[in-house]
Amino acid sequence: MSTQRALRRLPLHLAASATVVVCLFPVYWMITTAFTPNRDIQSAHPRLVPRTWTLEHFRRAVDADGFGLFWRNSLLVTLGTVLLALLVALGASFAVARMRWRGRRQFMLAVFVAQMAPWESLIIPVYIIARDTDMLDRLPTLTLVYFMMTLPFTIVVLRGFLSTIPPELEECAQLDGCTRLSAFRHVALPLLAPGLMATSLFGYITAWNEFAYANFLIIKQQDHRTLPVWLSSFHNVFGTDWGATMAASTLFSLPALVVFLLLQRHVTSGFAAGAVKG
Amino acid sequence: MSVVRERAAHRPLVPPPRRPPGPARRPTMAGVWPFLLIAPAVLGMLYLLVYPLARAVLISFQDFGLRQLVLGDAHFVGFANYRALLTDPRFWTVVRRTFLFMAVNVALIMTLSTLVALMIERLGRRWRTAVLSALVMAWAMPVVSATTVFQWLFHSRFGIVNHILTGLGFDSFEDYPWLAHGSAAFAILVALVVWQSVPFAAITLYSALTTVPCELYEAARLDGASAVRVFRSVTLPILRPLFMLVLSLEVIWTFRAFVQIWVMTRGGPGDATTILPVYAVQTALAQQRYDLGSTASMLTVLLMSGVLVLYFRQMFRQEAEL
C-alpha cells in the first residue's frame, strides 16, 4: 500500500528534486569552486565534490585592492537607503492610511506609477544632473537614487500593513493618555514589524545589488565604488582567476543569501502583500 | 500590549488627545499634518524621478554630445533624433530582438513557475520546505554574482556545462565557446534571466494557490469533476488575477534587463545580445551621443507603457476589490 503510494508520488518527487538541483546548483558550484585549488579548477575533469579544499582564493579576494573599502561603501549606501526609505515611507503611509485629506488618492496613484519607474532609462539624465550639481562620484548620490528606487514599494507595503491594523487600537491608547505619536509608536509600530522587515529587506537587496548606477555614476573616484562594480571589474582584471572570482562572488552574495534565508517567511508574505496590494 | 498600558498609566500629566469637533468618528489631525508627512516622499519623487524624466525628454529633443555636455550649449533640434533612430535599420533590429528576448523569457518563466507552483502545492511538508528554500536561495543570489557564476558554468574550457554535455556524448561541445556565438550567448542570457525570475513568480503563484479554500476542491470532487476540470474551473479563476499581475511584472522586468547583459556580454558578440536598454547606454556613454541614447530610452518607455496600461488595469481591479 505504502510502496504503491510512494510509486505514485515518484514523478512528483523527481520533479521536486530537479527543481531543488536546478535552483541550488549554481550557488553550490560558486561556493565549491571558491574552495577548490587552482590545479583542480583548471582540470579537464571537474569534480562535483572538491578533492582538496583551500582558502587561497578567499585570501586573494580579500587582499585585492580596496576590498574592505568597497565593502564599507556598499554597507554605508545600503544602510542609508534602508533607513531613509523607511523613515520617509512611514510618514507617508501613516498619512495615507490614517488621515483623510484632499489628494490622497492622487498621491497613491503617483506612488503606484513611480513603482514602475523605468530606472534603466534614467541613467543618462541622472548622470548629467549629478554632474551639474557636483554630485558625481559621491556615495550620497547613490544613496538618494536607491532610496527613490525603493520608496514607492515601501510606501505601498507599509500602507497595506497599516490598513490591516485597526485604528481603534491607537484610539484606545490615545484615550489612555498617549499622544497620537506615542500611540502610533507603542501600538501600531510593533504590529508593523513584519511589514518593516519585508520592506527593509527589499531596500537592502536593491541597494546591495544595484550595479548600473554604481557603475556609471562613480567614475573618477574609484575609491567610492561599491561591491557589485568591484566584482564585475575584478572578474575582468583577474580574467582567468576563476577561483578568486568565485570567492569574491561568494563573499558578496553571502549577506544576501543569509538574510533572505533567515527572513524567508516574511519575505514571501511581504512581497506577496506588495504585489497583490499594489 | 501591557507595556503600553503601564506607560500610559505612568503618564497622567499628558493632556487628553484633542479630537476634532463634529461627528467625525476617528480622530483626524486637521490641516497641514498629512501634507507635512508626505512632503519628503513628494519632494523625493519630484527631484529624483520627475525631474530626470523631464531632462531625458528634453535631451531627446536636443543636439547633445560630449561638447554640449562640457559646454552646456545644447540647442533644440526637434524630432531629428527620433527620425535618426526610427530610420536606422540597426535600431529596428534591436527592437525586434528586445521583443524576442522578452517573449522567450516570459513564456518560459510563466510556464515553469506555474508548474513549480502547482507542484509545491502537491508536495508534503518536508519536500515543500526544501523546494521553497531552494527557490529562495536562487532568488536571493545577487544579479552580478549570478551572472559571474553563469559565465563560469559555461566557460569554454573548464565550464561544468561543456563537461557534462561532452560526457553525455555531445562531442561538439568540447571547448564550445558559448559567448563567442550570438545565439548561444543569447541562450545563456535567457537561461540566466529565467533562473533568476522563476523563484519570485513561482512563490507568488504558490501563495495565491494556498488561498484557494479546500472546500471548493472537495465540492468539485464530490460533483465528480476530473483533475483537469478542477484546475480549469476552480484553480484557474482564483489564480488568474495574480497570474496576470506576475505576467505583466515579468514582461516589464525582462524588457528592462540590463545588468546581466552588460556584465556578461556588453551586448556582444557583435550585436547579438543588444536589447534596448543596452543599446541606449552603449549609444549614450560609449559613443557619447547622449541625445540618441535618451531618445532610445524614451522610445523604450513608450513601448513599455503599452504593457503598463495592462498592469494598471489589473492593479485597479484588485484595488477596487480591497
Coordinates of C-alpha atoms in Angstrom, one line a residue:
Chain A
M1 CA 0.0 0.0 0.0
S2 CA 2.6 2.5 1.1
T3 CA 5.1 1.4 -1.7
Q4 CA 2.3 1.9 -4.2
R5 CA 1.7 5.3 -2.8
A6 CA 5.4 6.1 -2.9
L7 CA 5.5 4.9 -6.5
R8 CA 2.5 7.0 -7.5
R9 CA 4.2 10.1 -6.0
L10 CA 7.6 9.3 -7.6
P11 CA 7.2 11.6 -10.6
L12 CA 6.2 14.5 -8.2
H13 CA 9.3 13.9 -6.1
L14 CA 11.5 13.6 -9.1
A15 CA 10.2 17.0 -10.3
A16 CA 10.8 18.4 -6.9
S17 CA 14.4 17.1 -6.7
A18 CA 15.0 18.5 -10.2
T19 CA 13.8 21.9 -9.1
V20 CA 16.0 21.9 -6.0
V21 CA 19.0 20.9 -8.0
V22 CA 18.5 23.4 -10.7
C23 CA 18.0 26.2 -8.2
L24 CA 20.9 25.3 -6.0
F25 CA 23.5 24.1 -8.4
P26 CA 24.9 27.5 -9.5
V27 CA 25.1 28.5 -5.8
Y28 CA 26.7 25.2 -4.9
W29 CA 29.1 25.5 -7.8
M30 CA 30.1 29.0 -6.9
I31 CA 30.9 28.1 -3.3
T32 CA 32.8 24.8 -4.1
T33 CA 34.8 26.5 -6.8
A34 CA 35.8 29.1 -4.3
F35 CA 37.3 26.4 -2.1
T36 CA 38.9 24.3 -4.9
P37 CA 42.7 24.6 -5.5
N38 CA 43.6 26.1 -8.9
R39 CA 45.1 22.9 -10.3
D40 CA 41.7 21.2 -9.8
I41 CA 39.7 24.1 -11.2
Q42 CA 41.7 24.0 -14.4
S43 CA 41.3 20.3 -15.0
A44 CA 39.7 18.5 -17.8
H45 CA 37.6 16.7 -15.3
P46 CA 35.7 19.0 -13.0
R47 CA 34.6 17.2 -9.8
L48 CA 31.3 17.7 -8.1
V49 CA 33.0 17.5 -4.6
P50 CA 36.5 19.1 -4.5
R51 CA 39.2 16.6 -3.6
T52 CA 41.1 19.1 -1.6
W53 CA 40.0 22.4 -0.1
T54 CA 41.8 25.7 0.1
L55 CA 41.3 29.1 1.4
E56 CA 43.8 30.6 -1.0
H57 CA 41.1 32.2 -3.3
F58 CA 39.4 33.9 -0.4
R59 CA 42.7 35.3 0.7
R60 CA 43.4 36.7 -2.7
A61 CA 39.9 38.2 -3.0
V62 CA 40.2 39.8 0.4
D63 CA 43.7 41.1 -0.2
A64 CA 42.7 42.6 -3.6
D65 CA 42.9 46.4 -3.8
G66 CA 40.2 48.1 -1.9
F67 CA 38.1 45.1 -0.9
G68 CA 37.5 46.5 2.6
L69 CA 36.8 49.9 1.3
F70 CA 34.2 48.8 -1.2
W71 CA 32.6 46.6 1.4
R72 CA 32.3 49.6 3.6
N73 CA 30.9 51.7 0.8
S74 CA 28.3 49.1 0.0
L75 CA 27.3 48.9 3.6
L76 CA 27.0 52.6 4.1
V77 CA 24.9 53.1 0.9
T78 CA 22.7 50.2 1.8
L79 CA 22.1 51.2 5.4
G80 CA 21.4 54.8 4.3
T81 CA 19.0 53.7 1.7
V82 CA 17.0 51.4 4.0
L83 CA 16.8 54.0 6.9
L84 CA 15.9 56.9 4.6
A85 CA 13.2 54.9 2.8
L86 CA 11.7 53.5 6.0
L87 CA 11.6 56.9 7.6
V88 CA 10.0 58.7 4.7
A89 CA 7.7 55.9 3.9
L90 CA 6.5 55.5 7.5
G91 CA 5.3 59.2 7.4
A92 CA 3.7 58.9 4.0
S93 CA 1.9 55.6 4.7
F94 CA 0.7 56.9 8.0
A95 CA -0.8 60.0 6.3
V96 CA -2.4 57.8 3.7
A97 CA -3.7 55.0 5.9
R98 CA -4.8 57.1 8.9
M99 CA -5.8 60.5 7.7
R100 CA -8.4 61.9 5.3
W101 CA -7.2 64.7 3.1
R102 CA -7.6 66.0 -0.3
G103 CA -5.3 64.5 -2.9
R104 CA -4.8 61.2 -1.0
R105 CA -5.9 59.1 -4.0
Q106 CA -3.8 61.1 -6.4
F107 CA -0.8 60.7 -4.1
M108 CA -1.2 56.9 -4.0
L109 CA -1.7 56.9 -7.8
A110 CA 1.6 58.7 -8.2
V111 CA 3.3 56.2 -5.9
F112 CA 1.9 53.3 -7.9
V113 CA 3.2 54.9 -11.1
A114 CA 6.6 55.6 -9.5
Q115 CA 6.8 52.0 -8.6
M116 CA 7.1 51.2 -12.3
A117 CA 9.7 53.9 -13.0
P118 CA 12.0 53.0 -15.9
W119 CA 15.2 53.4 -13.9
E120 CA 17.3 51.9 -16.7
S121 CA 16.2 54.7 -18.9
L122 CA 17.1 57.4 -16.5
I123 CA 20.8 56.8 -16.2
I124 CA 21.8 59.5 -18.7
P125 CA 19.8 62.4 -17.2
V126 CA 20.7 61.3 -13.6
Y127 CA 24.3 61.3 -14.7
I128 CA 24.0 64.8 -16.2
I129 CA 22.1 66.2 -13.2
A130 CA 24.7 64.7 -10.8
R131 CA 27.5 66.2 -12.8
D132 CA 25.8 69.6 -12.9
T133 CA 25.3 69.6 -9.1
D134 CA 28.8 68.3 -8.3
M135 CA 27.3 65.0 -7.0
L136 CA 29.2 62.7 -9.4
D137 CA 31.5 60.2 -7.8
R138 CA 29.8 60.5 -4.5
L139 CA 28.2 57.9 -2.3
P140 CA 25.2 60.1 -1.2
T141 CA 24.1 60.3 -4.9
L142 CA 23.9 56.5 -5.0
T143 CA 22.0 56.5 -1.6
L144 CA 19.5 59.0 -2.9
V145 CA 18.9 57.1 -6.2
Y146 CA 18.4 53.8 -4.4
F147 CA 16.2 55.5 -1.8
M148 CA 13.9 56.6 -4.6
M149 CA 14.0 53.2 -6.2
T150 CA 12.8 51.5 -3.0
L151 CA 10.5 54.3 -1.7
P152 CA 7.3 53.6 -3.7
F153 CA 7.3 49.9 -2.9
T154 CA 8.0 50.6 0.8
I155 CA 5.1 53.1 0.9
V156 CA 2.7 50.6 -0.8
V157 CA 3.6 47.7 1.5
L158 CA 3.6 49.7 4.7
R159 CA 0.3 51.3 3.8
G160 CA -1.1 47.8 3.2
F161 CA 0.1 46.6 6.6
L162 CA -1.1 49.7 8.4
S163 CA -4.6 49.5 7.0
T164 CA -4.9 46.0 8.4
I165 CA -4.2 47.3 11.9
P166 CA -7.4 48.7 13.3
P167 CA -7.1 52.4 14.2
E168 CA -9.3 51.6 17.3
L169 CA -6.2 50.2 18.9
E170 CA -4.4 53.5 18.6
E171 CA -7.5 55.4 19.7
C172 CA -7.7 53.3 22.9
A173 CA -4.1 54.2 23.6
Q174 CA -4.9 57.8 23.0
L175 CA -7.9 57.6 25.3
D176 CA -5.4 56.1 27.9
G177 CA -3.5 59.3 27.6
C178 CA -1.0 58.7 24.8
T179 CA -0.3 61.4 22.3
R180 CA -1.1 60.4 18.7
L181 CA 2.6 59.9 18.0
S182 CA 3.3 57.8 21.1
A183 CA 0.1 55.8 20.4
F184 CA 1.5 55.1 17.0
R185 CA 4.9 54.2 18.3
H186 CA 3.8 51.9 21.0
V187 CA 0.7 50.3 19.4
A188 CA 1.0 50.3 15.6
L189 CA 4.7 50.2 15.2
P190 CA 5.2 46.8 16.8
L191 CA 2.4 45.3 14.8
L192 CA 4.0 46.8 11.7
A193 CA 7.2 44.7 12.3
P194 CA 6.6 42.2 9.5
G195 CA 6.0 45.0 7.1
L196 CA 9.1 46.9 8.2
M197 CA 11.1 43.7 7.9
A198 CA 9.9 42.9 4.4
T199 CA 10.4 46.4 3.1
S200 CA 13.8 46.9 4.6
L201 CA 14.9 43.6 3.2
F202 CA 13.7 44.8 -0.2
G203 CA 15.7 48.0 0.2
Y204 CA 18.7 46.1 1.4
I205 CA 18.6 43.8 -1.6
T206 CA 18.1 46.6 -4.1
A207 CA 20.9 48.8 -2.8
W208 CA 23.3 45.9 -2.1
N209 CA 22.9 44.5 -5.6
E210 CA 22.5 47.7 -7.7
F211 CA 25.1 47.8 -10.5
A212 CA 24.1 50.1 -13.3
Y213 CA 24.0 53.4 -11.4
A214 CA 27.0 52.5 -9.3
N215 CA 28.9 51.7 -12.5
F216 CA 28.1 54.9 -14.3
L217 CA 27.9 57.5 -11.6
I218 CA 31.1 56.6 -9.9
I219 CA 33.8 57.1 -12.5
K220 CA 36.8 59.1 -11.4
Q221 CA 36.7 58.3 -7.7
Q222 CA 37.5 54.6 -7.9
D223 CA 37.6 54.6 -4.0
H224 CA 33.9 55.1 -4.0
R225 CA 32.9 52.1 -6.0
T226 CA 30.6 49.5 -4.5
L227 CA 30.9 45.8 -4.3
P228 CA 28.9 44.8 -7.4
V229 CA 31.0 47.1 -9.6
W230 CA 34.2 45.8 -7.9
L231 CA 33.1 42.3 -8.5
S232 CA 32.5 42.8 -12.2
S233 CA 35.8 44.6 -12.7
F234 CA 37.6 42.0 -10.5
H235 CA 36.5 39.5 -13.0
N236 CA 38.0 41.5 -15.8
V237 CA 41.2 42.2 -14.1
F238 CA 41.8 38.7 -13.0
G239 CA 40.5 37.3 -16.3
T240 CA 41.4 33.7 -15.7
D241 CA 41.4 33.6 -11.9
W242 CA 38.1 31.8 -11.6
G243 CA 38.8 30.7 -8.1
A244 CA 39.3 34.2 -6.8
T245 CA 36.3 35.4 -8.8
M246 CA 34.1 32.8 -7.3
A247 CA 35.5 33.5 -3.8
A248 CA 34.7 37.2 -4.3
S249 CA 31.2 36.3 -5.6
T250 CA 30.6 34.1 -2.6
L251 CA 31.7 36.9 -0.2
F252 CA 29.4 39.3 -1.9
S253 CA 26.4 37.0 -2.1
L254 CA 26.6 35.6 1.4
P255 CA 24.9 38.5 3.2
A256 CA 22.0 38.5 0.8
L257 CA 21.7 34.7 1.0
V258 CA 21.8 34.5 4.7
V259 CA 19.4 37.4 5.4
F260 CA 17.0 36.1 2.8
L261 CA 17.0 32.6 4.2
L262 CA 16.5 33.8 7.8
L263 CA 13.6 36.0 6.8
Q264 CA 12.1 33.7 4.3
R265 CA 8.6 33.7 5.6
H266 CA 8.4 37.4 6.0
V267 CA 9.9 37.9 2.5
T268 CA 7.3 35.9 0.8
S269 CA 4.3 37.2 2.7
G270 CA 5.6 40.8 2.4
F271 CA 6.4 40.6 -1.3
A272 CA 3.0 39.0 -1.9
A273 CA 1.4 41.8 0.0
G274 CA 3.3 44.3 -2.0
A275 CA 2.5 42.6 -5.3
V276 CA -1.2 42.0 -4.6
K277 CA -1.9 45.2 -2.9
G278 CA -0.2 47.3 -5.5
Chain B
M1 CA 0.4 45.5 25.0
S2 CA 0.9 45.6 28.7
V3 CA 3.9 47.8 28.2
V4 CA 1.6 50.3 26.6
R5 CA -0.8 50.3 29.5
E6 CA 1.9 50.8 32.0
R7 CA 3.5 53.6 30.1
A8 CA 0.1 55.3 29.7
A9 CA -0.7 54.8 33.3
H10 CA 2.6 56.3 34.4
R11 CA 1.9 59.5 32.5
P12 CA -1.2 61.1 33.9
L13 CA 0.1 64.5 33.0
V14 CA -0.2 64.1 29.3
P15 CA -3.2 66.1 28.2
P16 CA -6.1 64.1 26.6
P17 CA -5.9 63.9 22.9
R18 CA -7.5 66.6 21.0
R19 CA -10.4 65.4 19.0
P20 CA -11.9 67.4 16.1
P21 CA -15.3 68.8 16.7
G22 CA -18.3 67.3 15.0
P23 CA -19.4 63.8 14.3
A24 CA -16.1 62.5 12.9
R25 CA -15.7 59.0 14.3
R26 CA -12.0 58.8 14.0
P27 CA -9.5 61.4 15.2
T28 CA -8.2 63.2 12.1
M29 CA -5.3 65.5 12.5
A30 CA -6.5 68.6 10.9
G31 CA -4.8 70.8 8.4
V32 CA -1.2 70.6 7.3
W33 CA -0.1 67.3 9.1
P34 CA -0.8 64.9 6.2
F35 CA 0.9 67.2 3.8
L36 CA 4.0 67.5 6.0
L37 CA 4.1 63.8 6.3
I38 CA 4.1 63.2 2.6
A39 CA 6.3 66.1 1.8
P40 CA 9.6 64.2 1.8
A41 CA 8.2 61.5 -0.4
V42 CA 6.8 64.0 -2.8
L43 CA 9.9 66.1 -2.9
G44 CA 12.0 62.9 -3.5
M45 CA 9.7 61.8 -6.3
L46 CA 9.8 65.3 -7.9
Y47 CA 13.6 65.7 -7.7
L48 CA 14.8 62.2 -8.3
L49 CA 12.2 60.9 -10.6
V50 CA 10.1 63.5 -12.4
Y51 CA 13.0 65.9 -13.0
P52 CA 15.4 63.3 -14.5
L53 CA 12.5 62.1 -16.6
A54 CA 11.8 65.6 -17.9
R55 CA 15.5 66.1 -18.5
A56 CA 15.6 62.9 -20.5
V57 CA 12.7 64.1 -22.7
L58 CA 14.4 67.4 -23.1
I59 CA 17.7 65.8 -24.1
S60 CA 16.0 63.6 -26.6
F61 CA 14.9 66.8 -28.5
Q62 CA 18.4 68.4 -28.3
D63 CA 21.7 68.0 -30.1
F64 CA 23.6 66.7 -27.1
G65 CA 27.0 65.2 -27.4
L66 CA 30.2 65.4 -25.5
R67 CA 30.8 69.0 -26.5
Q68 CA 27.3 70.0 -25.2
L69 CA 27.9 68.0 -22.0
V70 CA 31.1 70.0 -21.3
L71 CA 30.0 73.5 -22.5
G72 CA 26.3 73.2 -21.9
D73 CA 25.3 74.9 -25.2
A74 CA 22.8 72.3 -26.4
H75 CA 20.1 73.5 -28.7
F76 CA 16.8 72.1 -29.8
V77 CA 16.7 70.0 -33.0
G78 CA 13.0 69.0 -32.9
F79 CA 12.4 65.4 -33.8
A80 CA 15.7 64.9 -35.6
N81 CA 16.9 62.3 -33.0
Y82 CA 13.7 60.4 -33.3
R83 CA 13.9 60.5 -37.1
A84 CA 17.5 59.3 -37.0
L85 CA 16.7 56.4 -34.8
L86 CA 13.4 55.4 -36.5
T87 CA 15.1 55.3 -39.9
D88 CA 18.1 53.3 -38.6
P89 CA 17.7 49.6 -39.5
R90 CA 20.1 48.7 -36.6
F91 CA 17.6 50.2 -34.2
W92 CA 14.8 48.2 -35.5
T93 CA 16.8 45.0 -35.3
V94 CA 17.4 45.9 -31.6
V95 CA 13.7 46.5 -31.1
R96 CA 12.8 43.1 -32.7
R97 CA 15.5 41.4 -30.6
T98 CA 14.1 43.0 -27.4
F99 CA 10.7 41.7 -28.1
L100 CA 12.1 38.2 -28.9
F101 CA 14.1 38.3 -25.7
M102 CA 11.1 39.3 -23.7
A103 CA 8.7 36.8 -25.3
V104 CA 11.1 33.8 -24.9
N105 CA 11.9 34.7 -21.3
V106 CA 8.3 35.4 -20.2
A107 CA 6.9 32.3 -21.9
L108 CA 9.5 30.1 -20.1
I109 CA 9.1 31.9 -16.8
M110 CA 5.3 31.7 -16.7
T111 CA 5.2 28.1 -17.8
L112 CA 7.9 26.9 -15.4
S113 CA 6.7 28.9 -12.5
T114 CA 3.1 27.8 -12.8
L115 CA 4.3 24.2 -13.0
V116 CA 6.5 24.7 -10.0
A117 CA 3.7 26.4 -8.0
L118 CA 1.3 23.5 -8.7
M119 CA 4.0 21.1 -7.8
I120 CA 4.8 22.7 -4.5
E121 CA 1.1 22.6 -3.6
R122 CA 1.0 18.9 -4.0
L123 CA 4.2 18.2 -2.0
G124 CA 4.4 17.0 1.6
R125 CA 5.6 19.4 4.3
R126 CA 9.3 18.4 4.2
W127 CA 9.6 18.5 0.4
R128 CA 7.7 21.7 0.2
T129 CA 10.2 23.4 2.6
A130 CA 13.1 22.0 0.7
V131 CA 11.8 23.4 -2.7
L132 CA 10.8 26.7 -1.2
S133 CA 14.2 27.2 0.4
A134 CA 16.0 26.3 -2.8
L135 CA 13.8 28.8 -4.7
V136 CA 14.6 31.5 -2.1
M137 CA 18.3 30.8 -2.4
A138 CA 18.2 31.3 -6.2
W139 CA 16.1 34.4 -5.7
A140 CA 18.5 35.9 -3.2
M141 CA 21.5 35.5 -5.4
P142 CA 22.7 39.0 -6.4
V143 CA 22.4 39.6 -10.1
V144 CA 26.1 40.4 -10.6
S145 CA 27.1 37.3 -8.7
A146 CA 24.7 35.1 -10.6
T147 CA 26.0 36.5 -13.9
T148 CA 29.6 35.8 -12.9
V149 CA 28.7 32.2 -11.9
F150 CA 26.9 31.6 -15.2
Q151 CA 29.9 32.7 -17.0
W152 CA 31.9 30.2 -15.0
L153 CA 29.3 27.4 -15.6
F154 CA 29.5 28.0 -19.3
H155 CA 33.3 28.6 -19.5
S156 CA 34.5 27.1 -22.8
R157 CA 37.4 25.0 -21.4
F158 CA 36.7 24.5 -17.7
G159 CA 33.0 25.0 -17.5
I160 CA 31.0 22.2 -16.0
V161 CA 28.2 22.5 -18.6
N162 CA 30.5 21.7 -21.5
H163 CA 32.0 18.9 -19.5
I164 CA 28.6 17.4 -18.7
L165 CA 27.4 17.8 -22.3
T166 CA 30.6 16.2 -23.7
G167 CA 30.2 13.4 -21.1
L168 CA 26.7 12.8 -22.4
G169 CA 28.1 12.2 -25.8
F170 CA 27.6 15.6 -27.4
D171 CA 31.2 15.8 -28.5
S172 CA 30.7 19.0 -30.4
F173 CA 30.5 20.8 -27.1
E174 CA 34.1 20.1 -26.2
D175 CA 35.6 23.6 -25.6
Y176 CA 32.5 25.2 -27.1
P177 CA 32.9 28.9 -26.7
W178 CA 29.3 29.9 -25.7
L179 CA 29.9 33.6 -25.5
A180 CA 31.5 33.8 -29.0
H181 CA 28.4 32.6 -30.7
G182 CA 25.5 35.1 -30.9
S183 CA 22.6 32.6 -30.4
A184 CA 24.5 30.7 -27.8
A185 CA 25.2 33.8 -25.8
F186 CA 21.5 34.8 -26.2
A187 CA 20.5 31.4 -24.9
I188 CA 22.8 31.7 -21.8
L189 CA 21.3 35.1 -21.0
V190 CA 17.8 33.6 -21.3
A191 CA 18.7 30.7 -19.0
L192 CA 20.2 33.2 -16.5
V193 CA 17.1 35.5 -16.5
V194 CA 14.7 32.6 -16.3
W195 CA 16.7 31.0 -13.5
Q196 CA 16.6 34.3 -11.6
S197 CA 12.9 35.1 -12.3
V198 CA 11.2 31.8 -11.7
P199 CA 11.5 31.8 -7.9
F200 CA 9.6 35.1 -7.4
A201 CA 6.9 34.1 -9.9
A202 CA 6.6 30.5 -8.5
I203 CA 6.4 31.6 -4.9
T204 CA 3.9 34.3 -5.6
L205 CA 1.7 32.0 -7.6
Y206 CA 2.0 29.3 -4.9
S207 CA 0.9 31.8 -2.3
A208 CA -2.1 32.5 -4.4
L209 CA -2.8 28.8 -4.7
T210 CA -2.8 28.5 -0.9
T211 CA -5.7 31.0 -0.7
V212 CA -8.0 28.6 -2.5
P213 CA -10.3 27.2 0.1
C214 CA -10.1 23.4 0.2
E215 CA -13.9 23.2 0.5
L216 CA -14.0 24.3 -3.2
Y217 CA -11.9 21.4 -4.2
E218 CA -13.9 19.0 -2.1
A219 CA -17.1 20.2 -3.6
A220 CA -15.8 19.9 -7.1
R221 CA -14.6 16.4 -6.4
L222 CA -17.9 15.4 -4.9
D223 CA -19.5 16.6 -8.1
G224 CA -17.3 14.2 -9.9
A225 CA -15.1 16.7 -11.6
S226 CA -11.9 15.4 -13.2
A227 CA -8.5 16.8 -12.2
V228 CA -8.3 18.9 -15.4
R229 CA -11.8 20.2 -14.8
V230 CA -11.0 21.1 -11.2
F231 CA -7.9 23.0 -12.4
R232 CA -9.9 24.9 -15.1
S233 CA -13.0 25.7 -13.1
V234 CA -11.6 26.2 -9.6
T235 CA -7.8 26.9 -9.6
L236 CA -7.5 29.0 -12.7
P237 CA -10.2 31.6 -11.9
I238 CA -8.7 32.2 -8.5
L239 CA -5.1 32.2 -9.8
R240 CA -5.9 34.5 -12.7
P241 CA -5.6 38.0 -11.2
L242 CA -2.3 37.2 -9.6
F243 CA -1.2 35.3 -12.8
M244 CA -1.9 38.4 -14.9
L245 CA 0.0 40.6 -12.4
V246 CA 3.1 38.4 -12.4
L247 CA 2.9 38.2 -16.1
S248 CA 2.9 42.0 -16.6
L249 CA 5.7 42.4 -14.0
E250 CA 7.8 39.8 -15.7
V251 CA 7.2 41.5 -19.1
I252 CA 8.4 44.8 -17.7
W253 CA 11.4 43.3 -15.9
T254 CA 12.7 41.3 -18.8
F255 CA 12.1 44.3 -21.1
R256 CA 14.4 46.2 -18.8
A257 CA 17.1 43.5 -18.4
F258 CA 20.4 45.3 -18.4
V259 CA 22.8 44.2 -15.8
Q260 CA 23.1 40.6 -16.8
I261 CA 23.7 41.5 -20.4
W262 CA 26.1 44.4 -19.6
V263 CA 28.2 42.3 -17.2
M264 CA 28.3 39.2 -19.4
T265 CA 28.5 40.3 -23.0
R266 CA 28.2 44.1 -23.2
G267 CA 25.6 43.3 -25.9
G268 CA 28.0 41.2 -27.9
P269 CA 29.2 39.2 -29.7
G270 CA 28.7 41.8 -32.4
D271 CA 25.2 42.9 -31.6
A272 CA 23.7 39.5 -30.8
T273 CA 22.6 40.3 -27.3
T274 CA 22.0 44.0 -27.6
I275 CA 18.5 44.9 -26.4
L276 CA 17.0 48.3 -25.9
P277 CA 18.4 49.3 -22.5
V278 CA 21.9 48.1 -23.5
Y279 CA 21.6 49.9 -26.8
A280 CA 20.7 53.2 -25.0
V281 CA 23.6 53.0 -22.7
Q282 CA 26.0 52.0 -25.4
T283 CA 24.9 54.9 -27.6
A284 CA 25.0 57.4 -24.8
L285 CA 28.0 56.5 -22.7
A286 CA 30.3 54.7 -25.1
Q287 CA 29.7 56.8 -28.2
Q288 CA 28.9 59.9 -26.2
R289 CA 25.7 60.5 -28.1
Y290 CA 23.6 61.4 -25.1
D291 CA 20.8 62.7 -27.3
L292 CA 20.4 59.4 -29.2
G293 CA 20.7 57.4 -26.0
S294 CA 18.0 59.5 -24.4
T295 CA 15.8 59.1 -27.5
A296 CA 16.2 55.3 -27.4
S297 CA 15.3 55.3 -23.7
M298 CA 12.2 57.4 -24.3
L299 CA 11.2 55.0 -27.1
T300 CA 11.7 52.1 -24.7
V301 CA 9.5 53.9 -22.2
L302 CA 6.8 54.4 -24.9
L303 CA 6.9 50.8 -25.9
M304 CA 6.7 49.7 -22.3
S305 CA 3.8 51.9 -21.5
G306 CA 1.7 49.6 -23.6
V307 CA 2.4 46.9 -21.0
L308 CA 2.0 49.4 -18.2
V309 CA -1.6 50.0 -19.3
L310 CA -2.3 46.3 -18.9
Y311 CA -0.6 46.4 -15.5
F312 CA -2.6 49.3 -14.2
R313 CA -5.9 47.9 -15.4
Q314 CA -5.1 44.8 -13.4
M315 CA -4.0 46.7 -10.4
F316 CA -7.0 48.9 -10.2
R317 CA -9.3 46.0 -10.5
Q318 CA -7.6 44.5 -7.5
E319 CA -7.5 47.8 -5.7
A320 CA -11.3 48.0 -6.1
E321 CA -11.7 44.6 -4.5
L322 CA -9.8 45.6 -1.4

